[in-house]
Coordinates of C-alpha atoms in Angstrom, one line a residue:
T1156 CA 14.1 -1.2 4.0
Y1157 CA 10.6 -2.2 3.1
L1158 CA 9.9 0.8 0.9
A1159 CA 13.2 0.5 -1.0
T1160 CA 12.5 -3.2 -1.6
L1161 CA 9.0 -2.4 -2.9
R1162 CA 10.4 0.2 -5.2
H1163 CA 13.0 -2.3 -6.5
W1164 CA 10.4 -5.0 -7.2
L1165 CA 7.9 -2.6 -8.9
K1166 CA 10.8 -1.6 -11.2
Q1167 CA 11.8 -5.2 -11.8
I1168 CA 8.2 -6.1 -12.7
E1169 CA 8.0 -3.2 -15.0
N1170 CA 11.4 -4.1 -16.7
M1171 CA 10.2 -7.7 -17.2
G1172 CA 7.5 -6.4 -19.5
G1173 CA 4.6 -8.6 -20.1
I1174 CA 0.9 -8.0 -20.2
F1175 CA -1.0 -7.6 -17.0
D1176 CA -4.8 -7.4 -16.8
L1177 CA -5.3 -6.6 -13.1
V1178 CA -3.4 -6.0 -9.9
F1179 CA -4.6 -7.5 -6.6
Y1180 CA -3.1 -5.4 -3.8
Q1181 CA -3.3 -7.0 -0.4
A1182 CA -2.7 -3.9 1.6
G1183 CA -1.8 -5.5 4.9
V1184 CA -1.1 -3.3 7.9
D1185 CA 1.0 -5.9 9.8
V1186 CA 4.0 -3.8 8.4
L1187 CA 3.2 -1.2 11.1
E1188 CA 5.6 -0.4 13.9
H1189 CA 2.7 -0.9 16.3
D1190 CA 1.9 -4.4 15.0
R1191 CA 2.4 -7.3 17.3
L1192 CA 3.5 -9.8 14.6
G1193 CA 4.9 -7.7 11.8
R1194 CA 8.6 -6.8 11.8
M1195 CA 8.7 -4.1 9.1
N1196 CA 8.3 -1.2 11.6
L1197 CA 6.7 1.2 9.1
T1198 CA 5.2 4.4 10.5
K1199 CA 1.7 5.5 9.5
E1200 CA 3.4 7.8 6.9
G1201 CA 5.4 4.8 5.7
V1202 CA 2.2 2.9 5.0
T1203 CA 0.9 5.9 3.1
Q1204 CA 4.1 6.0 1.0
R1205 CA 3.7 2.3 0.3
D1206 CA 0.1 2.8 -0.9
R1207 CA 1.1 5.7 -3.1
L1208 CA 3.9 3.7 -4.7
V1209 CA 1.4 1.0 -5.6
F1210 CA -1.4 3.3 -6.7
D1211 CA 1.0 5.4 -8.8
W1212 CA 2.6 2.3 -10.4
C1213 CA -0.8 0.9 -11.4
T1214 CA -1.9 4.3 -12.8
R1215 CA 1.3 4.6 -14.9
K1216 CA 0.7 1.1 -16.2
R1217 CA -3.0 1.8 -16.7
L1218 CA -3.9 -1.3 -14.7
P1219 CA -7.1 -1.8 -12.7
L1220 CA -6.5 -2.3 -9.1
V1221 CA -8.3 -4.4 -6.4
V1222 CA -7.4 -3.4 -2.9
T1223 CA -8.0 -5.8 0.0
M1224 CA -7.3 -5.4 3.7
G1225 CA -5.0 -7.8 5.5
G1226 CA -3.0 -8.2 8.6
G1227 CA -3.0 -6.0 11.7
Y1228 CA -2.4 -7.6 15.1
P1229 CA -2.6 -5.2 18.0
R1230 CA -0.3 -5.0 21.0
N1231 CA -2.1 -4.9 24.3
N1232 CA -5.5 -5.1 22.5
D1233 CA -5.1 -1.5 21.3
W1234 CA -6.9 -1.6 17.9
N1235 CA -6.6 2.1 17.2
P1236 CA -3.4 2.1 15.2
I1237 CA -4.5 -1.0 13.2
L1238 CA -7.9 0.4 12.4
Q1239 CA -6.5 3.8 11.5
A1240 CA -4.0 2.2 9.2
H1241 CA -6.7 0.1 7.4
A1242 CA -8.9 3.2 7.0
G1243 CA -5.8 5.1 5.8
V1244 CA -5.3 2.8 2.9
Y1245 CA -8.8 3.6 1.5
I1246 CA -8.5 7.3 2.4
E1247 CA -5.3 7.4 0.3
A1248 CA -7.1 5.5 -2.5
E1249 CA -9.8 8.1 -2.5
R1250 CA -7.2 10.9 -2.5
H1251 CA -5.4 9.3 -5.4
L1252 CA -8.7 8.9 -7.4
N1253 CA -9.7 12.5 -6.8
E1254 CA -6.3 13.7 -7.9
L1255 CA -6.6 11.7 -11.1
Q1256 CA -10.1 13.1 -11.8
T1257 CA -8.8 16.7 -11.4
K1258 CA -6.1 15.9 -14.0
D1259 CA -8.6 14.7 -16.6

């Protein structure tokens, strides 16, 4: 599955070692089950899990993160699931940052 593959590759990158200065995260929502072109069939909750995996990984590695939007192709011109998913990425980022601030 998509999330298992992401976990695998984050672990692989971590195991490779190396020095990273910055992560660019292209948080495309064409992975959604409602997307016309994507074939990953993630639910809204699955997209949130994906975002958490990336945010947590960057936090553990103490890496700055740049998040950009991408993808999202509606079926029957219904933009609601696409727009909600794009907003959800940034809502999750805010939740993650707030959680980090309460730990400090």
